[in-house]
mmCIF file of C-alpha atoms in Angstrom:
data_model
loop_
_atom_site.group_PDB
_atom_site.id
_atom_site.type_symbol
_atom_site.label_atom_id
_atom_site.label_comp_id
_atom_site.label_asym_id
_atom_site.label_seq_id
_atom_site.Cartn_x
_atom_site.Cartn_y
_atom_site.Cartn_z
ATOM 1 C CA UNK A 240 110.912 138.853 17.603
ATOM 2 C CA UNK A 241 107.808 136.426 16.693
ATOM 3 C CA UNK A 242 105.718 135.199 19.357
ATOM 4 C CA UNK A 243 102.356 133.052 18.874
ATOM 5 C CA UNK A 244 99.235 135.198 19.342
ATOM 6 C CA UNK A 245 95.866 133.524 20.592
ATOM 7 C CA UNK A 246 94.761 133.459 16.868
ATOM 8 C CA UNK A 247 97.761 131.333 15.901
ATOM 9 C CA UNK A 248 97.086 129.069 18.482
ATOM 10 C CA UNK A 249 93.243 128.453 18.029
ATOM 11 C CA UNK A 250 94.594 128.573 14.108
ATOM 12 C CA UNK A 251 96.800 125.207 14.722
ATOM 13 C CA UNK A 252 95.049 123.271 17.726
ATOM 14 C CA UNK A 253 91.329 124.044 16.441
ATOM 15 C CA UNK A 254 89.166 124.189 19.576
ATOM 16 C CA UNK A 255 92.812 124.553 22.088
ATOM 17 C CA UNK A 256 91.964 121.046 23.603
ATOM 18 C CA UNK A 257 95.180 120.647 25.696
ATOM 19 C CA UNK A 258 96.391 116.959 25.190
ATOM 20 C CA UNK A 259 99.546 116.711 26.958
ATOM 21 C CA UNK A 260 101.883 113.649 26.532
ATOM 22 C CA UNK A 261 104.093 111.801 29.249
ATOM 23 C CA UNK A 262 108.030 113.652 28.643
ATOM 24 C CA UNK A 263 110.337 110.818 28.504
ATOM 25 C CA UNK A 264 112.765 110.875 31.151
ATOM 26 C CA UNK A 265 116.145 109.737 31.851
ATOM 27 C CA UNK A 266 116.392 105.492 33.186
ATOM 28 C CA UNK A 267 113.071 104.719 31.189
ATOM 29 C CA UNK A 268 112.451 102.385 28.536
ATOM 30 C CA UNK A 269 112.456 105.660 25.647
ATOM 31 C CA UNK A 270 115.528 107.029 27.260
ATOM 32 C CA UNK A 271 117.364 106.448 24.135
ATOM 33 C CA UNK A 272 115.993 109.021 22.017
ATOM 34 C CA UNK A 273 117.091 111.182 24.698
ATOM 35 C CA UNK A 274 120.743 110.577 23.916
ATOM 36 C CA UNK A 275 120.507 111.038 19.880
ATOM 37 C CA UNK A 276 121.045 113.802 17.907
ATOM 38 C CA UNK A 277 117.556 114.695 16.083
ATOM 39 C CA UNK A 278 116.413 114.618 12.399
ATOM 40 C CA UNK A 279 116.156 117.833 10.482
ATOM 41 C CA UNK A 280 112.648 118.647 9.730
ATOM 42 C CA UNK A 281 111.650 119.031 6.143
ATOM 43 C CA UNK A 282 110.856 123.017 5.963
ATOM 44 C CA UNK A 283 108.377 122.053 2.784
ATOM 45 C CA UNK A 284 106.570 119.765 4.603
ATOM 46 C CA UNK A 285 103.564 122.080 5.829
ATOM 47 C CA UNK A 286 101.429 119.356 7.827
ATOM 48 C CA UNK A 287 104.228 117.654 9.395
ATOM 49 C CA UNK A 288 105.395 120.890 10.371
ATOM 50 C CA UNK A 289 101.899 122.171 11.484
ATOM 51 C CA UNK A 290 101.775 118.948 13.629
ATOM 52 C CA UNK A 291 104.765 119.147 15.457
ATOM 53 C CA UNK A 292 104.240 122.907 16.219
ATOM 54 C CA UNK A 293 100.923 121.992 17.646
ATOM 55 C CA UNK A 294 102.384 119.442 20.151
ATOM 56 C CA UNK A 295 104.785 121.265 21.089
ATOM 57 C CA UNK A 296 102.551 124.235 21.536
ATOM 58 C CA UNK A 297 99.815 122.076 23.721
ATOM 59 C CA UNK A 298 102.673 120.591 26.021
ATOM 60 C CA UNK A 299 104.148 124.108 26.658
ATOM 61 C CA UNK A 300 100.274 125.075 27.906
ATOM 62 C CA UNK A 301 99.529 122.251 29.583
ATOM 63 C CA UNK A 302 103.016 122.999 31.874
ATOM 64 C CA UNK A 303 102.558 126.612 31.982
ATOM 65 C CA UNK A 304 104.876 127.602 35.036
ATOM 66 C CA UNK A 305 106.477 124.373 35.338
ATOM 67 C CA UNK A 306 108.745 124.473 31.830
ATOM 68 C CA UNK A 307 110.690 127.174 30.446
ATOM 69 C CA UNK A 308 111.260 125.049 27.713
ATOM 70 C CA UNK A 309 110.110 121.445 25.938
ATOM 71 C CA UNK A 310 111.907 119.961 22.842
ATOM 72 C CA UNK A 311 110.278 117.332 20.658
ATOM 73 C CA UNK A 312 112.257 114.257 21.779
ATOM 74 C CA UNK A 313 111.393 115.021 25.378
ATOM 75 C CA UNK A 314 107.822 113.595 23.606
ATOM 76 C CA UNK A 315 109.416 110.801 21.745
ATOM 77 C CA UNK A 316 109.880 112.439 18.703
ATOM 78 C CA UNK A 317 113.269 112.890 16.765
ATOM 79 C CA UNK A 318 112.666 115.509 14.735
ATOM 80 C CA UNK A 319 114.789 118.917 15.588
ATOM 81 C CA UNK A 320 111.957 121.552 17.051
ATOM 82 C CA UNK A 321 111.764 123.081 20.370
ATOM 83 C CA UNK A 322 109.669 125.571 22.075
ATOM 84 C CA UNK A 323 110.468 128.077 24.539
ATOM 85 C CA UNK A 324 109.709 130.882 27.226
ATOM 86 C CA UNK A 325 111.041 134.009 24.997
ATOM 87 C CA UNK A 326 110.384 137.168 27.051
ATOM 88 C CA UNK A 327 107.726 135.555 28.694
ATOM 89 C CA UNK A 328 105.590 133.531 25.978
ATOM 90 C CA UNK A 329 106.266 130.609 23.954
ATOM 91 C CA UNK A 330 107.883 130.361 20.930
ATOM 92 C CA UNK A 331 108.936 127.406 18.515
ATOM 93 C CA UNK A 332 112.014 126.735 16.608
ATOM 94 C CA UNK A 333 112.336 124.742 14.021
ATOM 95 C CA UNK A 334 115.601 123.299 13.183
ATOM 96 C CA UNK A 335 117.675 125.591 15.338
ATOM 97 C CA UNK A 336 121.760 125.886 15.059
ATOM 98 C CA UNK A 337 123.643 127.948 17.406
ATOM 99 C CA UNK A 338 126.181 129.773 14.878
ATOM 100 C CA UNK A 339 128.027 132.333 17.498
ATOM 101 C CA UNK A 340 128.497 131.767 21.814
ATOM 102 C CA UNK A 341 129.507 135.474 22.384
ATOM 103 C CA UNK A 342 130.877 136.384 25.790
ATOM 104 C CA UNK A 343 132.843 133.991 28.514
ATOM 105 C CA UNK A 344 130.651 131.290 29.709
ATOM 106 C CA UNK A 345 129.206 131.100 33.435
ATOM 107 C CA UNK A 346 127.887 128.685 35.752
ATOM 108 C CA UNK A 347 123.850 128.545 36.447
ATOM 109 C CA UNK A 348 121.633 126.431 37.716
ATOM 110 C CA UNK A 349 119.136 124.083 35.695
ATOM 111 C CA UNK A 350 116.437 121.898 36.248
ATOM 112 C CA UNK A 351 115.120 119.773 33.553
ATOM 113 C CA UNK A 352 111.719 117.445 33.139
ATOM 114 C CA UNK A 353 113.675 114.619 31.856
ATOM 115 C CA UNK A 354 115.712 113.910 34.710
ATOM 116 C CA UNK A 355 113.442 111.328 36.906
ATOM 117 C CA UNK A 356 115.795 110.388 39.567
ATOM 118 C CA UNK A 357 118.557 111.782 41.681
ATOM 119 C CA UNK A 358 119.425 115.647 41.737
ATOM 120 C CA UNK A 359 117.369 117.924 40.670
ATOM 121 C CA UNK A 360 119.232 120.920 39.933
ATOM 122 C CA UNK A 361 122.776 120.947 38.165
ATOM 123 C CA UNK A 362 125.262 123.483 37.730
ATOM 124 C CA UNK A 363 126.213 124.082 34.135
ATOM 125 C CA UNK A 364 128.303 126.631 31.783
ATOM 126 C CA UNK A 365 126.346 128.250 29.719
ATOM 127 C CA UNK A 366 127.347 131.708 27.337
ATOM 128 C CA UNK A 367 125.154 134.677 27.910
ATOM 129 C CA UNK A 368 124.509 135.850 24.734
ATOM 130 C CA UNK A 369 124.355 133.399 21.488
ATOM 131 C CA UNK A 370 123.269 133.824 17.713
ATOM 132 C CA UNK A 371 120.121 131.520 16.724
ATOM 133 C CA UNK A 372 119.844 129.965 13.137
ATOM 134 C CA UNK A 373 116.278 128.409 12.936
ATOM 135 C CA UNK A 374 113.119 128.152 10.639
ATOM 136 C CA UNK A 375 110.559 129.870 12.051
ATOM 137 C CA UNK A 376 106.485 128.239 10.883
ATOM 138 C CA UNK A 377 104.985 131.327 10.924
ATOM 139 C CA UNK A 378 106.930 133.718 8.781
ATOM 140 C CA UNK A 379 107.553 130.827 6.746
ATOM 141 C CA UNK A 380 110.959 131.533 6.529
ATOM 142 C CA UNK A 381 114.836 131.084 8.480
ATOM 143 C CA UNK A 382 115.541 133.490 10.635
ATOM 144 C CA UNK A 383 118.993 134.159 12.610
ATOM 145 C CA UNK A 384 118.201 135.821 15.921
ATOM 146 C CA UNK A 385 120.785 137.424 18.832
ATOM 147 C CA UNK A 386 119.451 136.393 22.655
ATOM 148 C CA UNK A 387 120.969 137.059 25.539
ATOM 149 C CA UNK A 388 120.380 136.225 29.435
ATOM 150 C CA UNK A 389 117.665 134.089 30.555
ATOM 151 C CA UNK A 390 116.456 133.350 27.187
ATOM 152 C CA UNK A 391 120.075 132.459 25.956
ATOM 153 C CA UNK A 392 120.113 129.891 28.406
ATOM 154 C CA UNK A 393 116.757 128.126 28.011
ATOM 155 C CA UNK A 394 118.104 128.299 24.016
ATOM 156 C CA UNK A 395 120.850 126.420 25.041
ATOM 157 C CA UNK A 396 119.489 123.773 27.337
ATOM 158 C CA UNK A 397 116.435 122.977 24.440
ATOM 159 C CA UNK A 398 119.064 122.613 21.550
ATOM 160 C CA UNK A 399 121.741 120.396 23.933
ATOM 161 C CA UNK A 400 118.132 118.378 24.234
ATOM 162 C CA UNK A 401 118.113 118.382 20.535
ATOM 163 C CA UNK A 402 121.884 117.039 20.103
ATOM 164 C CA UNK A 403 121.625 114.289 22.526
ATOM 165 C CA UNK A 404 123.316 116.138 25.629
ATOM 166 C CA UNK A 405 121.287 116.238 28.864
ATOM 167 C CA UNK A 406 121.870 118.870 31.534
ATOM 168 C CA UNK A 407 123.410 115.947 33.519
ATOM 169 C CA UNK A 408 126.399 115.182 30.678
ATOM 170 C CA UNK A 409 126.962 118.753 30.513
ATOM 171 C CA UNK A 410 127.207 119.305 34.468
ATOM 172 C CA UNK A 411 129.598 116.098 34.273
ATOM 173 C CA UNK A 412 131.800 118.420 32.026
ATOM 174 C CA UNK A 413 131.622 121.089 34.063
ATOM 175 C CA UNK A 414 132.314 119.492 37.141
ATOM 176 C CA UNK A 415 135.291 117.642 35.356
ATOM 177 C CA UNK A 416 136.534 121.234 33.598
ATOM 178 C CA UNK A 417 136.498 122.759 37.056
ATOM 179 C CA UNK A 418 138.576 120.211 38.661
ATOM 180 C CA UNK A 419 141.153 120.256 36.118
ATOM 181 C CA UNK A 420 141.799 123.555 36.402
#
């Protein structure tokens, strides 16, 4: 696995100024670009790229302990990049595709930043173990990865965020799965 070093970071944010940016939550005036599928990012375009990583990679340090994870239109962006708490640091992907859910699904718990009003934690289906397409910045390259367990999960939640599905549509599906059945 690839995770970003302190050189990498003081590398893409020059001095590590932390400039964090509001996350756009659900019943404001951005909500919409919660609810959209997101834009493929162009894996040839080396500053756009560079940029995005960097936000994302200031956001994720400026809510160390509060997010596991933070994808780019949770900061009003639509392009398809997340990062993530991967065995305990952060790491971004860049146009990330789930290709395999191995295993039967089960119910956890999830918070999310985006949700501003109401409950706080929903219950959700999510697989244990899934296969990762993504492009990763620093290896300059795609990469398909296996997770499993808590990392599976924050995978999950970040790329629903990335196809327009909230944790509170996909608790609404559970909820409505589990009384059909």
């Amino acid at each position: 696995m690839f995770f970003i070093s302190t050189t990498q970071r003081t590398a893409l944010s020059g001095k590590g100024d932390i400039i964090m940016r509001s996350i756009v939550q659900t019943g404001s005036k951005k909500e919409a670009i919660l609810q959209r599928p997101t834009a493929t990012i162009q894996s040839d375009n080396k500053p756009q790229i560079k940029r995005l990583v960097n936000m994302l990679m200031n956001e994720f340090r400026g809510r160390k302990g509060i997010a596991a994870g933070i994808a780019l239109n949770q900061l009003n962006s639509h392009y398809s990049a997340f990062i993530a708490k991967i065995n305990g640091d952060g790491k971004v992907f860049i146009n990330p595709t789930i290709t395999k859910y191995h295993l039967d699904p089960i119910v956890v718990a999830e918070g999310c930043l985006s949700i501003k009003k109401g409950k706080k934690i929903y219950m959700v289906e999510r697989h244990k173990v899934i296969t990762l397409n993504y492009y990763c910045y620093f290896n300059d390259k795609y990469l398909i990865e296996t997770f499993s367990g808590t990392d599976a999960q924050i995978i999950q939640h970040e790329v629903d965020h990335l196809n327009g599905v909230t944790i509170h549509d996909r608790s609404a599906e559970w909820q409505q799965h589990k009384e059909t059945n």
